[in-house]
Tab-separated table of C-alpha atoms and ligand atoms in Angstrom:
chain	number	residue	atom	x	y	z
A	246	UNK	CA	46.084	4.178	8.072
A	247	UNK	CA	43.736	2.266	5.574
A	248	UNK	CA	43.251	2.983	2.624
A	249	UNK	CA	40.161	4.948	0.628
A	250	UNK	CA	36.826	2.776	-0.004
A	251	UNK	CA	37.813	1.514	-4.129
A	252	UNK	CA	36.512	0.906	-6.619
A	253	UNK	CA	34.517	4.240	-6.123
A	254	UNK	CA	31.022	3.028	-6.967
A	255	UNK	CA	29.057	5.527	-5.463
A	256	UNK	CA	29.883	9.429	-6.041
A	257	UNK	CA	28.238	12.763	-4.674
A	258	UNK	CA	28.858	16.079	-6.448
A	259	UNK	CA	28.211	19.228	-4.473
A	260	UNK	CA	27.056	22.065	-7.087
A	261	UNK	CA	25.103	21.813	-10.353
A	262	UNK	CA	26.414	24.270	-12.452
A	263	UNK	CA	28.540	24.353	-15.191
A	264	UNK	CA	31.200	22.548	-13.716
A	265	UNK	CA	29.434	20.286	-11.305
A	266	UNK	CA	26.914	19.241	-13.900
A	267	UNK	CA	29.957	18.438	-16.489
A	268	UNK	CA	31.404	16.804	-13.336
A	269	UNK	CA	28.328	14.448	-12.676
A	270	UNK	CA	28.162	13.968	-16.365
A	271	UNK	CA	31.471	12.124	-16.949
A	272	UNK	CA	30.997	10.084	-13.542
A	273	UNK	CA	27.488	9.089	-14.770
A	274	UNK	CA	28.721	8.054	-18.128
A	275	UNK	CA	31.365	6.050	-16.404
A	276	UNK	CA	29.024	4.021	-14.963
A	277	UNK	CA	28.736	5.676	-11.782
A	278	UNK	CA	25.779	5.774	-9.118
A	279	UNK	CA	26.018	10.125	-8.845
A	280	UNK	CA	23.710	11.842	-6.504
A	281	UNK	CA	23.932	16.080	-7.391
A	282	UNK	CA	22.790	18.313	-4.603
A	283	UNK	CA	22.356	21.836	-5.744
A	284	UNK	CA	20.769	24.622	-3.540
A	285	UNK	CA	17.296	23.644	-3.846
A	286	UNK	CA	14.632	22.001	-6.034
A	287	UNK	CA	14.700	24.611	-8.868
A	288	UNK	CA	18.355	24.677	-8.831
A	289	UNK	CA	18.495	20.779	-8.967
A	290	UNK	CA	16.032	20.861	-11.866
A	291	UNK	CA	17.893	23.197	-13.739
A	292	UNK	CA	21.208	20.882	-13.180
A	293	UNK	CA	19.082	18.016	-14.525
A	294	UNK	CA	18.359	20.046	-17.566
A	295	UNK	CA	22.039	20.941	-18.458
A	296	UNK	CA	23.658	17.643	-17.831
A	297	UNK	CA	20.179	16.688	-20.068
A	298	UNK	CA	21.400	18.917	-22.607
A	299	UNK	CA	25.045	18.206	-22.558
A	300	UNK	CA	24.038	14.111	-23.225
A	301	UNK	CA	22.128	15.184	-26.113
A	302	UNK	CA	25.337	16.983	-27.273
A	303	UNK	CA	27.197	14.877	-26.921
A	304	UNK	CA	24.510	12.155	-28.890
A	305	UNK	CA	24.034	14.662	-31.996
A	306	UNK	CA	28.232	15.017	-32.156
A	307	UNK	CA	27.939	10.989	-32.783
A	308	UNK	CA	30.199	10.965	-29.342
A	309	UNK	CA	27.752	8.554	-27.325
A	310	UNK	CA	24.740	6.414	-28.421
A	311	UNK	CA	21.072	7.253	-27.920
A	312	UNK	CA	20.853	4.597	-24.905
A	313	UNK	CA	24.063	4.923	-23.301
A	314	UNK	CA	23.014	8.834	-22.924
A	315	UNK	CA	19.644	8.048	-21.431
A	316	UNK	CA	21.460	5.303	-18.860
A	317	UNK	CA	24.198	8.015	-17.632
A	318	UNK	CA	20.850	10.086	-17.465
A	319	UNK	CA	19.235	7.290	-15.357
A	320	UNK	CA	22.475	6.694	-12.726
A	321	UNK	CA	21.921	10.507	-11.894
A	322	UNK	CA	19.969	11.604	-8.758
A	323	UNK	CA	19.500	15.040	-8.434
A	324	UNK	CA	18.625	16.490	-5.069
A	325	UNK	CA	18.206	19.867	-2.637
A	326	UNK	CA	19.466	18.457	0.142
A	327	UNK	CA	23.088	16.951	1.165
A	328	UNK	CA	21.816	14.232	3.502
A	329	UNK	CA	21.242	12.235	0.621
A	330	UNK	CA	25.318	12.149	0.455
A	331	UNK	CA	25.231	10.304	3.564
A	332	UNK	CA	26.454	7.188	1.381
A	333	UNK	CA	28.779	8.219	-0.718
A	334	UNK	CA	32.342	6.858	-1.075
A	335	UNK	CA	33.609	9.972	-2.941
A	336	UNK	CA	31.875	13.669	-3.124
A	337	UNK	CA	33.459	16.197	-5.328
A	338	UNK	CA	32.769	19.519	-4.359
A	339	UNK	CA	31.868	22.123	-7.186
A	340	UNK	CA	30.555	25.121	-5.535
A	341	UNK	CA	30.917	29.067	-6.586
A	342	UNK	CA	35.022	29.995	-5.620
A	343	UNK	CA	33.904	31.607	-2.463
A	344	UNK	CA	36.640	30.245	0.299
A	345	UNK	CA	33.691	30.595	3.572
A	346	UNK	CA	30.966	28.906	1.661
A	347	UNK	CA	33.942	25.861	0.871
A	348	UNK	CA	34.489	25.784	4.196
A	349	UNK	CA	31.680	25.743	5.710
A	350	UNK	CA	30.329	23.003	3.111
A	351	UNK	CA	33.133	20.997	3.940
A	352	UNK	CA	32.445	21.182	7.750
A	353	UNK	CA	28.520	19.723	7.183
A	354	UNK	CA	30.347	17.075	4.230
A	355	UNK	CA	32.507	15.803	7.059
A	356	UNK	CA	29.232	15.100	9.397
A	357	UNK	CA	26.906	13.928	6.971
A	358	UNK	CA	28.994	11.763	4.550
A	359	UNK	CA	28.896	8.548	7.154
A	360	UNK	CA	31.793	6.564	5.758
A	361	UNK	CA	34.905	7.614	7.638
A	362	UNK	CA	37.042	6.355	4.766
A	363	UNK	CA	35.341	7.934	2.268
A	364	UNK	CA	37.301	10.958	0.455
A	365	UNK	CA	35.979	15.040	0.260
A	366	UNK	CA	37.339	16.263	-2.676
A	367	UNK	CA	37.263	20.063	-4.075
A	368	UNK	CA	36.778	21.374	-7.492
A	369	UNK	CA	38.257	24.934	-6.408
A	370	UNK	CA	40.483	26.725	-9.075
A	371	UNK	CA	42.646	28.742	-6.301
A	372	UNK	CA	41.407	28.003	-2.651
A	373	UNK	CA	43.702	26.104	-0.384
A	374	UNK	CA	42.897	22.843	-0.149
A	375	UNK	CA	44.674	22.366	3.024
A	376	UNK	CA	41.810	25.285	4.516
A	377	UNK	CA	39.211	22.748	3.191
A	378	UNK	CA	40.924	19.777	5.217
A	379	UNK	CA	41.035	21.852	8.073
A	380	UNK	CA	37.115	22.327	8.534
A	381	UNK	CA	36.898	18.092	8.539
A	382	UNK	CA	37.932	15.986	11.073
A	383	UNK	CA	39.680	13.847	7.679
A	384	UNK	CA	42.061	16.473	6.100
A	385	UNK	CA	44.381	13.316	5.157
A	386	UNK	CA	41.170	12.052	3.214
A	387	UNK	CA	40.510	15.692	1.226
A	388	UNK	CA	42.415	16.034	-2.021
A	389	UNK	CA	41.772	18.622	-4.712
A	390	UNK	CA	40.342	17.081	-7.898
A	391	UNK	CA	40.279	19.684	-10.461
A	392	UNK	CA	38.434	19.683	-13.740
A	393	UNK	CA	38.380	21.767	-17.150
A	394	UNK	CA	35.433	23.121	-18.967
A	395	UNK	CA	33.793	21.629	-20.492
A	396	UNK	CA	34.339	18.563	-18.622
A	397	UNK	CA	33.033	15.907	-21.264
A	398	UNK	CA	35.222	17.542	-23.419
A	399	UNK	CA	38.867	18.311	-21.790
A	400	UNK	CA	40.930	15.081	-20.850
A	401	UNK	CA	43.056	16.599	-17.562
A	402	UNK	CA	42.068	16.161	-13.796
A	403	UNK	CA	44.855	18.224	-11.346
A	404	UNK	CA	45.418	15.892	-8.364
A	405	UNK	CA	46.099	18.739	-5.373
A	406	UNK	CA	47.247	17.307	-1.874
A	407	UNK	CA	47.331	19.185	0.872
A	408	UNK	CA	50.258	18.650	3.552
A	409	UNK	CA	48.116	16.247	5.424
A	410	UNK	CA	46.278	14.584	2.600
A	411	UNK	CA	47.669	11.022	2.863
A	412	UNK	CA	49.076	9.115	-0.253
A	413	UNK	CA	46.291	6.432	-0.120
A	414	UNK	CA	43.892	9.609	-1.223
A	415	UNK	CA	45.671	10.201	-4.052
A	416	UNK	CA	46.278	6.983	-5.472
A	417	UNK	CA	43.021	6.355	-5.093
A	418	UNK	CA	41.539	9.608	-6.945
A	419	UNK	CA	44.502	9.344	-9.545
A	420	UNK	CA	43.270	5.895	-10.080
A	421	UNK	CA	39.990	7.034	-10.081
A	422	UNK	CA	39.855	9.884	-12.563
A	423	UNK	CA	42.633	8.080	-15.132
A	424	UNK	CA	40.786	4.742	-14.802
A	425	UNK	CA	37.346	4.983	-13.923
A	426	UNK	CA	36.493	8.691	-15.578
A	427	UNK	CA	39.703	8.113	-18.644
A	428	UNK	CA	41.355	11.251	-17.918
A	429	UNK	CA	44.555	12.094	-17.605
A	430	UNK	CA	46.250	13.725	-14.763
A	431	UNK	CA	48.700	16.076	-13.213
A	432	UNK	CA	49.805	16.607	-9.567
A	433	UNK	CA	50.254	19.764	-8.301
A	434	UNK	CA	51.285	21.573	-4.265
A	435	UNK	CA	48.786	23.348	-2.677
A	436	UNK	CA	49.031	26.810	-4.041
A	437	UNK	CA	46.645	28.988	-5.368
A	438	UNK	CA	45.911	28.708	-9.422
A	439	UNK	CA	47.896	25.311	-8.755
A	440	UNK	CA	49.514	24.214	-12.172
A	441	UNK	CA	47.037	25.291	-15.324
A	442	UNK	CA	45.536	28.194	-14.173
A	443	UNK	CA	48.767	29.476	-12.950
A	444	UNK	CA	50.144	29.898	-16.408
A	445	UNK	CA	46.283	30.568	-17.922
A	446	UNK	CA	45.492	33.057	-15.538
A	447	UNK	CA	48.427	36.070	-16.084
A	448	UNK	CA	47.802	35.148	-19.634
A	449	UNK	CA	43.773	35.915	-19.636
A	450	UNK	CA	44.625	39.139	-17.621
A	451	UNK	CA	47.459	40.520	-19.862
A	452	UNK	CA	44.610	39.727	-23.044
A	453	UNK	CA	42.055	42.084	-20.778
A	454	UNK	CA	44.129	44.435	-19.845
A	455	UNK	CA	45.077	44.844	-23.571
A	456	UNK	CA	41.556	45.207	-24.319
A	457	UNK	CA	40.932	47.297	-21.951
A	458	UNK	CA	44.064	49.909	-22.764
A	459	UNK	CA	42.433	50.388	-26.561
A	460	UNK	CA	45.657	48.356	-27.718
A	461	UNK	CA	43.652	46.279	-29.673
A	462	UNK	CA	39.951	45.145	-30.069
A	463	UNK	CA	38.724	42.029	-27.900
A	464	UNK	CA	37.679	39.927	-31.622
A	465	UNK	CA	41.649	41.226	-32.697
A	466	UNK	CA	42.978	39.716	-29.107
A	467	UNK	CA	41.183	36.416	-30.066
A	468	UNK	CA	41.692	36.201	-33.402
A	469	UNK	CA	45.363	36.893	-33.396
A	470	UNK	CA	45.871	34.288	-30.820
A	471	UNK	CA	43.272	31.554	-32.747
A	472	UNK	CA	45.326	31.904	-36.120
A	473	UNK	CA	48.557	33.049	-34.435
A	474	UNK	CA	49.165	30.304	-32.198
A	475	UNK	CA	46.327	28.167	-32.775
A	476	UNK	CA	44.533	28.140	-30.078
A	477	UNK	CA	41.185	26.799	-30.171
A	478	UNK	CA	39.971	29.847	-29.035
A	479	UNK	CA	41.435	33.350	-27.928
A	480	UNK	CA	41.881	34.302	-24.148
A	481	UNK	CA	38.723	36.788	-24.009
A	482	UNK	CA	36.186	34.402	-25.497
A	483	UNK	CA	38.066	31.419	-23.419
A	484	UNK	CA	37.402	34.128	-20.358
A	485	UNK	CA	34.010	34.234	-21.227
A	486	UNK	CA	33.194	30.858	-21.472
A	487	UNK	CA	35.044	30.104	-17.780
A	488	UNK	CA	33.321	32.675	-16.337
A	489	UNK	CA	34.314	36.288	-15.590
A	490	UNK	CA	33.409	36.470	-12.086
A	491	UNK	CA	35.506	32.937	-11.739
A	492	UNK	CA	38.059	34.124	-13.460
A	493	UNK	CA	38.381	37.336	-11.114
A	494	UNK	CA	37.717	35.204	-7.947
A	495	UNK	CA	40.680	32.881	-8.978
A	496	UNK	CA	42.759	36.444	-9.989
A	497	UNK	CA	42.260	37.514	-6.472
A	498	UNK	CA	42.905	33.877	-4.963
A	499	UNK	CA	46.344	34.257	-6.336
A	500	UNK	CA	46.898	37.705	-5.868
A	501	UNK	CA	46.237	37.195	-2.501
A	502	UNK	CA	48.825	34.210	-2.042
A	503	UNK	CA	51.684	35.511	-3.975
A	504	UNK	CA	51.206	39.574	-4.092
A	505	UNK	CA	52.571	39.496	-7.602
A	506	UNK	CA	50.904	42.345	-9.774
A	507	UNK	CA	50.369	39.938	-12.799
A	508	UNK	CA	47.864	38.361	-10.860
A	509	UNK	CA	45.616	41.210	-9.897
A	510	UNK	CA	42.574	41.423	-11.803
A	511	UNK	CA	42.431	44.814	-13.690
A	512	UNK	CA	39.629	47.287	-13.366
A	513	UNK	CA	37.809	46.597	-16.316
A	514	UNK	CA	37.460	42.663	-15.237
A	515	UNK	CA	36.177	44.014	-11.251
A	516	UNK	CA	33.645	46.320	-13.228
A	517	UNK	CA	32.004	44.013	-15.751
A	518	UNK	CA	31.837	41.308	-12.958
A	519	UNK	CA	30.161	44.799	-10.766
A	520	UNK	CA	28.030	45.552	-13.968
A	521	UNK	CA	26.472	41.054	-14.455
A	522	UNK	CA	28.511	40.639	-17.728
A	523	UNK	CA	29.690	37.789	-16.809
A	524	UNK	CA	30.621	36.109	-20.000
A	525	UNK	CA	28.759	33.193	-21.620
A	526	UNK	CA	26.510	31.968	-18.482
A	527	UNK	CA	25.111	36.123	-18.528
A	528	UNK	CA	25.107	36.479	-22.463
A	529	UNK	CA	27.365	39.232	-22.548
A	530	UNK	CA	31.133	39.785	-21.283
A	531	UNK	CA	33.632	40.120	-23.992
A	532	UNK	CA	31.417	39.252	-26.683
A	533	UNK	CA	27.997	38.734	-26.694
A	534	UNK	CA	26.012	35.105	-26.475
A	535	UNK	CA	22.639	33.874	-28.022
A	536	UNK	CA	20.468	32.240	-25.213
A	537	UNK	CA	19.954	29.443	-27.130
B	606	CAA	N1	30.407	15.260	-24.833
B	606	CAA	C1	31.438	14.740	-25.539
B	606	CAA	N2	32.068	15.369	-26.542
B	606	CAA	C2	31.620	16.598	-26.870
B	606	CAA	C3	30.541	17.203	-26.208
B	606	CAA	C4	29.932	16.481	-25.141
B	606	CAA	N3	28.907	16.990	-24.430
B	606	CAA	N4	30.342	18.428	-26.749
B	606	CAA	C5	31.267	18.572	-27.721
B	606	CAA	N5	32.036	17.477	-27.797
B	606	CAA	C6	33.180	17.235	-28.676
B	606	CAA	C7	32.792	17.440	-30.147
B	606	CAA	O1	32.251	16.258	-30.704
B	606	CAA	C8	34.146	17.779	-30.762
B	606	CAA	O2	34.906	16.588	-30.904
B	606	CAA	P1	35.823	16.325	-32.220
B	606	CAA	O3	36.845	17.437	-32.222
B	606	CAA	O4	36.405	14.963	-31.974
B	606	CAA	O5	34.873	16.397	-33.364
B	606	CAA	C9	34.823	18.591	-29.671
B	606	CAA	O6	34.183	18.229	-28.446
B	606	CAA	C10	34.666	20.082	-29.909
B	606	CAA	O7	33.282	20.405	-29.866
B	606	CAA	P2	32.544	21.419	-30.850
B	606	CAA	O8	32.869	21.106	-32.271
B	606	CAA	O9	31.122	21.466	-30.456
B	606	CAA	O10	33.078	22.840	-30.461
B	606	CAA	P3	34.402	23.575	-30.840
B	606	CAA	O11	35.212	22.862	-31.854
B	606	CAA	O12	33.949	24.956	-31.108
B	606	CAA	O13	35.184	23.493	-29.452
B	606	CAA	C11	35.616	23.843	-27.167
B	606	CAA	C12	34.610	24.019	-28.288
B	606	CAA	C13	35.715	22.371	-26.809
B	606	CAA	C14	35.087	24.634	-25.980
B	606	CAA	C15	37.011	24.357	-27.678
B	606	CAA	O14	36.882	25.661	-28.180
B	606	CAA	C16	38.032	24.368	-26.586
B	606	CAA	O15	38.608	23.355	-26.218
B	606	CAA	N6	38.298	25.575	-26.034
B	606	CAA	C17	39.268	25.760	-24.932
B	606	CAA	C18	38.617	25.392	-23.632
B	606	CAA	C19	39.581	25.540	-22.495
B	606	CAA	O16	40.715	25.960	-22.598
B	606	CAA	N7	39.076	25.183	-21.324
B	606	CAA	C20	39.841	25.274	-20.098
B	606	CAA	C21	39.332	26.416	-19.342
B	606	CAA	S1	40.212	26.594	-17.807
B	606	CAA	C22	39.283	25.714	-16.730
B	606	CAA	O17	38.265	25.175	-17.031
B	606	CAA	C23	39.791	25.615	-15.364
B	606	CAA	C24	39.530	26.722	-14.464
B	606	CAA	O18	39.749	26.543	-13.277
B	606	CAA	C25	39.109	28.037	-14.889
């Protein structure tokens, strides 16, 4: 078997959002040729405007110089349609956790992105990898590359193989993310919530389900685990800022792999995901958010 196209020159990430647009972000300020494809258009524009955003972040914080922000801003392509990942050496999927939609992304990845050597990889918290691999015709060239929010900011990348992902892939996205992006990684098996987010997630669960039992007040949850245990923040605003709906999608991930009760999301979480309080990205879940 040869090994993976490197350096990785040209990347492809799949999903603008918050992660995909951190994502594109760190490749682009690597240096990196990064095409986005959101949905459409609009949703491309919108990715444009919160990479756009982060940059000038990340500029104000004195982290990055005027002109190295507006050439990372430059390498990016932003796009509606995933033919224009035909060329890509390496496309790093960041779609909503929604195991079809992955797998039916990675089916039309495997046709369009030309390259036979070139690697698929997936941003999923909690969805088998090795079901991603499956829909390609190059599971030994799909690899789970996982990244924490906010991506400029956290240093770790979990490297996830797959039984058939080949150990060319991951030496060449290990060497990717720790040389080429400077972050540091883990490996991890194949199973759901892989290694962060399955010691995170029971802990964000047992802080709802606190909340929710009247034990004590969300703002008494997070403070008493931001002085307590210095934590940068506490597990309901850190819930927030993930996402609730992805932090119930990766509760039910694992639920579903290991039936352990710690890992099913309580009612409250199912019903403020039901009611669009989704944390941060909605303006209200725990706490409550200024647009701005
Ligand atoms: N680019 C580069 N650096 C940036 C930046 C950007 N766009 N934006 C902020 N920074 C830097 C700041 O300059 C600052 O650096 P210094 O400490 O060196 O000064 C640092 O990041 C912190 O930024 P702020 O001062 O703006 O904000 P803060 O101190 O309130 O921290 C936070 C905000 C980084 C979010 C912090 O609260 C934190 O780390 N929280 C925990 C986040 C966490 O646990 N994330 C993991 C979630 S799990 C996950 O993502 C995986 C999953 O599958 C669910």
């Amino acid at each position: 078997m040869s090994t993976p196209v490197s350096p990785v020159r040209r990347v492809g990430v799949v999903g603008g959002g918050q992660m995909g647009a951190g994502i594109a972000e760190v490749c682009a300020r690597a240096g990196l040729d990064t095409v986005v494809c959101e949905d459409d258009a609009t949703a491309a524009r919108a990715s444009r405007e919160r990479v756009a955003t982060s940059l000038e972040r990340a500029v104000q914080r004195g982290k990055l110089d005027r002109l190295s922000a507006e050439d990372a801003l430059a390498r990016l392509v932003f796009t509606g349609s995933l033919d224009e990942l035909a060329d890509r050496q390496l496309v790093i999927e960041a779609v909503t956790e929604n195991a079809d939609a992955k797998t039916e992304l990675f089916s039309a990845l495997d046709k369009i992105v030309e390259d036979p050597e070139a690697v698929l990889a997936s941003n999923t918290s909690a969805i088998p990898i090795m079901r991603l691999g499956m829909a390609t015709g190059r599971a030994d060239r799909v690899v789970g590359l996982h990244f924490f929010n906010p991506v400029p900011v956290l240093p770790l990348v979990e490297i996830v193989s797959s039984l058939h992902t080949s150990a060319q892939t991951l030496r060449a996205v290990d060497g990717f993310a720790r040389d080429t992006l400077g972050k540091s990684t883990v490996r991890s098996q194949d199973r759901a919530g892989f290694v962060v987010n399955a010691l995170l997630v029971p802990y964000l669960l047992s802080a709802i389900r606190m909340a929710e039992s009247g034990y004590a007040t969300p703002a008494d949850v997070d403070t008493g685990m931001e002085l307590g245990c210095a934590h940068p923040m506490g597990p309901l605003k850190l819930a927030d800022l993930i996402g609730l709906d992805t932090v119930a999608a990766i509760a039910e991930s694992m639920y579903e792999e290991f039936k352990e009760p710690l890992y099913a999301p309580p009612p409250l979480l199912q019903r403020m995901v039901q009611a669009g309080l989704l944390g941060r990205k909605s303006g209200r879940g725990f706490h409550t958010y200024d647009p701005g």
